Coordinates of C-alpha atoms in Angstrom, one line a residue:
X1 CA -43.9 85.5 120.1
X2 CA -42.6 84.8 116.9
X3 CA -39.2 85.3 115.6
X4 CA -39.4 87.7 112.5
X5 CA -37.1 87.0 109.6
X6 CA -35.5 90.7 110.3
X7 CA -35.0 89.8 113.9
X8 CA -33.2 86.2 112.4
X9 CA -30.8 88.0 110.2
X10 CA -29.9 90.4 113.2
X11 CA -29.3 87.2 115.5
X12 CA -27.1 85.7 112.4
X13 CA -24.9 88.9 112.2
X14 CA -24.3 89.4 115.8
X15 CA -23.8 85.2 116.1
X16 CA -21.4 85.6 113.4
X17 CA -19.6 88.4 115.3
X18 CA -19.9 86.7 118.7
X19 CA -18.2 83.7 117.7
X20 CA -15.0 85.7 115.8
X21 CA -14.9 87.7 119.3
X22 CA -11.3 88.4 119.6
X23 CA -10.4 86.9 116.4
X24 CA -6.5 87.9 116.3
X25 CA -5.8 85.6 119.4
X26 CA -9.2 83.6 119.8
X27 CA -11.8 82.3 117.9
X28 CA -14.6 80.9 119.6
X29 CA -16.0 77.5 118.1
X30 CA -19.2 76.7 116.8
X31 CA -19.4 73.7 119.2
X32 CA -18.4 75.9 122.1
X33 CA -21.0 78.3 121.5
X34 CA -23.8 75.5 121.3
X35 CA -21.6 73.8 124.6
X36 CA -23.0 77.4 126.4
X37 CA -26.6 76.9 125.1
X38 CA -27.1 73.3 125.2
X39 CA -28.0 72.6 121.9
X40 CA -27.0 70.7 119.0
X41 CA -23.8 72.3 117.2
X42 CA -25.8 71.8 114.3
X43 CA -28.3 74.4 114.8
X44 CA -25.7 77.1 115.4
X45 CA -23.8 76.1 112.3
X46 CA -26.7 75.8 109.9
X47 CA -27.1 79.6 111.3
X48 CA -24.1 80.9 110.9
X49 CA -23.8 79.3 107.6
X50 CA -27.0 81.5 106.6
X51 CA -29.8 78.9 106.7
X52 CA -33.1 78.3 108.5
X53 CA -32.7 74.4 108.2
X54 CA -31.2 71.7 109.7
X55 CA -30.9 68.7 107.4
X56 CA -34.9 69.1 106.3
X57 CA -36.3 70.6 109.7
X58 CA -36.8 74.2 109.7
X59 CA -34.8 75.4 113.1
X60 CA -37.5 76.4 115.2
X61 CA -38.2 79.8 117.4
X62 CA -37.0 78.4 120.6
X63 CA -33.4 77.9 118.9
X64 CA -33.4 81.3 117.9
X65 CA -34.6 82.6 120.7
X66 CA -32.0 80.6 123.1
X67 CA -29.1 82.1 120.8
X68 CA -30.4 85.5 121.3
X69 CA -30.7 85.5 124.5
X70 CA -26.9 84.6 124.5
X71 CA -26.0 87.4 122.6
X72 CA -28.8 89.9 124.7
X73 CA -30.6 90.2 121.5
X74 CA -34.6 91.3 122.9
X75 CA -36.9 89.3 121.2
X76 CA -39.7 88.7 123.3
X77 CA -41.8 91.9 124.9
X78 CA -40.0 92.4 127.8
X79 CA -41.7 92.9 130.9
X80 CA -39.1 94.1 133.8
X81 CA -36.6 96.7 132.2
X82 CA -32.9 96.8 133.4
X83 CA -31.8 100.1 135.4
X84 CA -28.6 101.1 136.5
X85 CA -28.6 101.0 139.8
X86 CA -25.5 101.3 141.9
X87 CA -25.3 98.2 143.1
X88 CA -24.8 97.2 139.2
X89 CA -22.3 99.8 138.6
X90 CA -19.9 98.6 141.9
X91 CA -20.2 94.7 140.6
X92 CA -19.6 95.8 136.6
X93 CA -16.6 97.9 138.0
X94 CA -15.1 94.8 140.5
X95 CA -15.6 92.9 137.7
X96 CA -13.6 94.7 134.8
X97 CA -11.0 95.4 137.2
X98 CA -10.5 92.0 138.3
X99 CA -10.4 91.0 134.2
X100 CA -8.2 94.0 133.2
X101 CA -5.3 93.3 135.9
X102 CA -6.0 89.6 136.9
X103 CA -6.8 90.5 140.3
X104 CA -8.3 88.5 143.1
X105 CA -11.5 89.8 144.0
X106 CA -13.7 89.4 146.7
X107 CA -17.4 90.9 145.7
X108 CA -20.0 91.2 148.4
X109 CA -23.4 92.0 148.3
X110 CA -26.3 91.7 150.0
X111 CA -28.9 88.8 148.7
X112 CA -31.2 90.1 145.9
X113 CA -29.4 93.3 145.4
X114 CA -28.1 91.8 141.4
X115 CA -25.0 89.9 141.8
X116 CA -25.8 87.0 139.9
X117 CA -28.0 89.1 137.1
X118 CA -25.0 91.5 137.0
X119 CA -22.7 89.0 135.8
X120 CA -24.4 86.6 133.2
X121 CA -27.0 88.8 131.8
X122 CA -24.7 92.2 131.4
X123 CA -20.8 91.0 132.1
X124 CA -20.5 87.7 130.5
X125 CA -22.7 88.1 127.3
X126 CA -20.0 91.4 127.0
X127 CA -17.5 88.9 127.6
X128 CA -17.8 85.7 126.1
X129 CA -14.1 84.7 125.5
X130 CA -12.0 83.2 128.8
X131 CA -14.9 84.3 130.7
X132 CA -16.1 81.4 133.3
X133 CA -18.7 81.2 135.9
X134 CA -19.0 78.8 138.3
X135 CA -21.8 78.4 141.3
X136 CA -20.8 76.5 143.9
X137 CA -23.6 74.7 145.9
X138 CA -23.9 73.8 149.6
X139 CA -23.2 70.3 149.3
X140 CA -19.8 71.0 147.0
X141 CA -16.8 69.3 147.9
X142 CA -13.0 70.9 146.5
X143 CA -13.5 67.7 143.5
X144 CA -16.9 69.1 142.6
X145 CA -15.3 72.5 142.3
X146 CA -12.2 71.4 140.0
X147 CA -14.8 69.6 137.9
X148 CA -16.9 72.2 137.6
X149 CA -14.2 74.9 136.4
X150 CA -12.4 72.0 134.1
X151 CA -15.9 71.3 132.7
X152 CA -16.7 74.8 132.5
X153 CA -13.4 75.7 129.8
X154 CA -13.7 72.4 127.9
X155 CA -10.7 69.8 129.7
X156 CA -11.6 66.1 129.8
X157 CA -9.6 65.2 133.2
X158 CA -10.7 62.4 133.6
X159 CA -10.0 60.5 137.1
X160 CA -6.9 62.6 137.7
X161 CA -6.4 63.7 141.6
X162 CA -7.7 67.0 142.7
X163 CA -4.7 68.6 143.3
X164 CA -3.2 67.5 139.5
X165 CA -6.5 68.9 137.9
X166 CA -6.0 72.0 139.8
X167 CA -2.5 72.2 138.2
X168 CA -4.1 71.5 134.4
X169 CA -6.6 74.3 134.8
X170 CA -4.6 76.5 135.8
X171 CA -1.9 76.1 132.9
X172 CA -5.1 76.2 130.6
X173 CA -5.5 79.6 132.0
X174 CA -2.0 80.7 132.0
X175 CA -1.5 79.6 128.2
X176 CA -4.9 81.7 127.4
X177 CA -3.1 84.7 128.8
X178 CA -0.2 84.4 126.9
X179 CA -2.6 84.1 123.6
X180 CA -3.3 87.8 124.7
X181 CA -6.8 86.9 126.6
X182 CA -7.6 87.9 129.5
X183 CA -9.1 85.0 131.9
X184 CA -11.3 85.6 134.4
X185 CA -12.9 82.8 136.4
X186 CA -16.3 83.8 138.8
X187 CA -16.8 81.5 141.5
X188 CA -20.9 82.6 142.9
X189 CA -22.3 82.0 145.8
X190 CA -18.8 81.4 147.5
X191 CA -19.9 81.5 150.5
X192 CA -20.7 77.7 150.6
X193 CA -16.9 77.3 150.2
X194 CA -15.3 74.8 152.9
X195 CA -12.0 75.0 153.8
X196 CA -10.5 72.7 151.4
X197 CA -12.1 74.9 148.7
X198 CA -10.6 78.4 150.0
X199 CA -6.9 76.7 150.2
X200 CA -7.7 76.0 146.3
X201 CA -8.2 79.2 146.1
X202 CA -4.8 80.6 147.5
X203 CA -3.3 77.9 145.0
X204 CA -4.8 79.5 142.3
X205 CA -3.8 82.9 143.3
X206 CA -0.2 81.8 144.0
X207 CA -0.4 80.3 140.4
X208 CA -2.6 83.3 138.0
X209 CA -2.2 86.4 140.5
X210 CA -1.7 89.2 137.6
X211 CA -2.6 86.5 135.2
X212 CA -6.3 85.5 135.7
X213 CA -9.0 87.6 137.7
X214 CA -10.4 85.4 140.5
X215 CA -13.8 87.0 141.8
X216 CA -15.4 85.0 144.8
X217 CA -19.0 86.7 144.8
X218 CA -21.4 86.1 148.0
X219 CA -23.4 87.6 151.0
X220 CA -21.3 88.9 154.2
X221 CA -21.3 85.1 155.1
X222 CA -18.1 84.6 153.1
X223 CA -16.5 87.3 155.4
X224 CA -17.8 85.1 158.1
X225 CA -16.2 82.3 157.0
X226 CA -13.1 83.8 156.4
X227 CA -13.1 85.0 160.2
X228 CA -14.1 81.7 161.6
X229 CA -11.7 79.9 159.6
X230 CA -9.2 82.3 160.5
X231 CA -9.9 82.8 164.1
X232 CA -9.6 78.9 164.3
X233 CA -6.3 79.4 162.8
X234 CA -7.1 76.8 159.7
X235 CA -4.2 76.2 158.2
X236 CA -3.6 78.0 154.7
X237 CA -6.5 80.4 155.5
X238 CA -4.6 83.8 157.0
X239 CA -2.1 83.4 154.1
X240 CA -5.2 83.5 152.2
X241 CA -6.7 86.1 153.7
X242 CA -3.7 88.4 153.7
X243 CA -3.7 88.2 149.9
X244 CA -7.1 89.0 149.3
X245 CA -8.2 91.5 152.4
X246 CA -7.8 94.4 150.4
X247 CA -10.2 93.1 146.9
X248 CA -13.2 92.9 149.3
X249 CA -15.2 95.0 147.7
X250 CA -18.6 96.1 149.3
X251 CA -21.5 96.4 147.2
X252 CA -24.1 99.3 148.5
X253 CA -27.2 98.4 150.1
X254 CA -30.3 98.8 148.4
X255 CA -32.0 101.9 148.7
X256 CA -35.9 100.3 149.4
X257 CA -37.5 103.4 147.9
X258 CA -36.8 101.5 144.1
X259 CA -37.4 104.6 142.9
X260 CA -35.7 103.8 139.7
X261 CA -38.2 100.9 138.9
X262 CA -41.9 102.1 140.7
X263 CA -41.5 105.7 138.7
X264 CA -43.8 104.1 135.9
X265 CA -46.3 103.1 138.8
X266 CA -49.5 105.9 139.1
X267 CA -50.8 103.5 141.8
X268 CA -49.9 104.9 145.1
X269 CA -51.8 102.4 147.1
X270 CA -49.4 99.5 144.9
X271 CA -46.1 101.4 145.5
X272 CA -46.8 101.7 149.5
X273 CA -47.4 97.6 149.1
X274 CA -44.2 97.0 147.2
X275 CA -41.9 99.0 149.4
X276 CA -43.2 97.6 152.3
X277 CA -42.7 94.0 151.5
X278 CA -40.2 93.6 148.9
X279 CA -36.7 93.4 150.9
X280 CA -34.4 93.3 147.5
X281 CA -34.7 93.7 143.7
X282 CA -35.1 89.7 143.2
X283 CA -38.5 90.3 145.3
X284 CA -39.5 93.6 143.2
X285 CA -39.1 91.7 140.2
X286 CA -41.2 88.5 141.3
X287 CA -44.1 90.6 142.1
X288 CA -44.1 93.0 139.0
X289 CA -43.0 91.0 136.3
X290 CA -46.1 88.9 136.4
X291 CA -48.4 91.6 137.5
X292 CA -47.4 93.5 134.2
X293 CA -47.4 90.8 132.1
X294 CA -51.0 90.1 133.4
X295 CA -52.5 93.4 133.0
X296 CA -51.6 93.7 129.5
X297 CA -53.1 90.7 128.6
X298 CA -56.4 91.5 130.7
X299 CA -56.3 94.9 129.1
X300 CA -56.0 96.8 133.1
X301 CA -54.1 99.5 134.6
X302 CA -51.3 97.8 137.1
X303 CA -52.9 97.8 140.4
X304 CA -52.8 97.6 144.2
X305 CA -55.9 95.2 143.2
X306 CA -54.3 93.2 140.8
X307 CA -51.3 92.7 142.4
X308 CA -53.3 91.4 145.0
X309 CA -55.6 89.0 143.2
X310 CA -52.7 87.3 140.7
X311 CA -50.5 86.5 144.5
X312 CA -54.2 85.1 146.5
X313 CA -53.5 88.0 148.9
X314 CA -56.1 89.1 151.4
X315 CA -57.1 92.7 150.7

């Protein structure tokens, strides 16, 4: 779809606005803002400076449309519409309180059930200042980790041991708190944290607790992990766990009804289907997405039948 010159000076305004968030204590940079997108800092300053141009190239859609999807700015027809469910709410709330008071927070949730779509599409774009997210992957060691977060708020470390880089980003935090920020730093999928990584962890605490949120966001595996690590007595880990046992906070399991997001649904046949095989709200969204984007361009109702034939399915 195109971007429409309206729909340009809205993304200017609210570009403008995004990167003044916080502007007695913080202003975010031009470069930082591209840094997020991965684009040339050239495109976000030719539009914030009011022009469609970069040298003699006309900025193209897909430039727009990256920065408005920063700034959750709805260009495109959108297909899967966002509901309030209450697993949202519990991870919105975890999260603001871990910001507010610079708590430690451990958030856990069920796969599918909106972590991940919780925080980057609803709490960071509200959030954009001192506001990092890291995911940590299966095959991250504690190094990976540190490089990730430094990387993440802009420090060149360079080949400076673990433990000193650990030290560096957390005085970067600290200083942003006493510019009257508020840091927050999201580690996802922590339940692929090893050992080393979780004793980081306590570091950081030890370091930022009422000065930086810490949220460690996963399935019940992280709980797992913390009893195997603790049963085996690993040392750091029940100094660890005594300091964070009571910000676990549970996330409700989905209620597999999705009445919130089948109610537009007149198929009965296609609602059996969904509940029946979608275990979480990733799942839902996989199947319907497509299957509405498809029927409006085929000019059909959504169907049991159509579901069926855009998946191969046997029916």
């Amino acid at each position: 779809m195109k971007v429409e010159q309206k729909q340009k000076q809205q993304i200017r305004q609210a570009l403008i606005a995004y990167t003044q968030a916080n502007s007695e204590s913080f202003v975010m940079s031009q470069n930082e803002v591209a840094k997020k997108l991965g684009i040339n800092a050239a495109y976000v300053s030719a539009i914030v400076n009011g022009e469609d141009k970069v040298g003699k190239s006309i900025i193209s859609d897909m430039y727009w449309k990256k920065i408005a999807g920063l700034l959750g700015i709805e260009v495109d027809k959108k297909y899967w519409e966002i509901k309030q469910t209450p697993q949202m709410v519990a991870i919105l709330a975890a999260l603001e309180e871990a910001k507010e008071d610079g708590r430690t927070i451990t958030i856990v949730g069920e796969t599918g059930c909106g972590k991940s779509f919780t925080i980057e599409e609803l709490f960071m774009k509200k959030n954009p200042v001192a506001c990092y997210k890291i995911v940590i992957g299966s095959l991250d060691n504690i190094g990976d980790i540190v490089d990730k977060l430094a990387d993440a708020i802009g420090l060149k470390l360079g080949t400076m041991s673990r433990s000193a880089k650990l030290k560096e980003v957390s005085y970067a935090l600290l200083m942003m708190k006493y510019r009257n920020l508020k840091p927050l730093v999201i580690f996802d999928e922590a339940e692929y944290m090893s050992h080393v990584a979780l004793c980081a962890i306590k570091s950081m605490y030890d370091m930022l607790n009422g000065v930086c949120g810490i949220v460690m966001v996963g399935t019940e595996q992280i709980l797992r992990n913390y009893d195997r690590l603790k049963n085996k007595n690993k040392t750091g880990i029940p100094q660890l766990y005594r300091r964070i046992k009571f910000g676990i906070k549970y996330i409700p399991n989905i209620d597999k009804r999705y009445n919130e997001f089948l109610a537009d649904i007149e198929d009965r046949e296609l609602i059996k289907w969904l509940r029946g095989n979608c275990e979480n709200y990733g799942e839902l969204h996989d199947v319907l997405e497509p299957a509405k984007r498809e029927a409006e361009r085929l000019g059909e109702p959504l169907s049991y039948e159509l579901v069926m034939k855009i998946n191969g399915f046997n029916y």
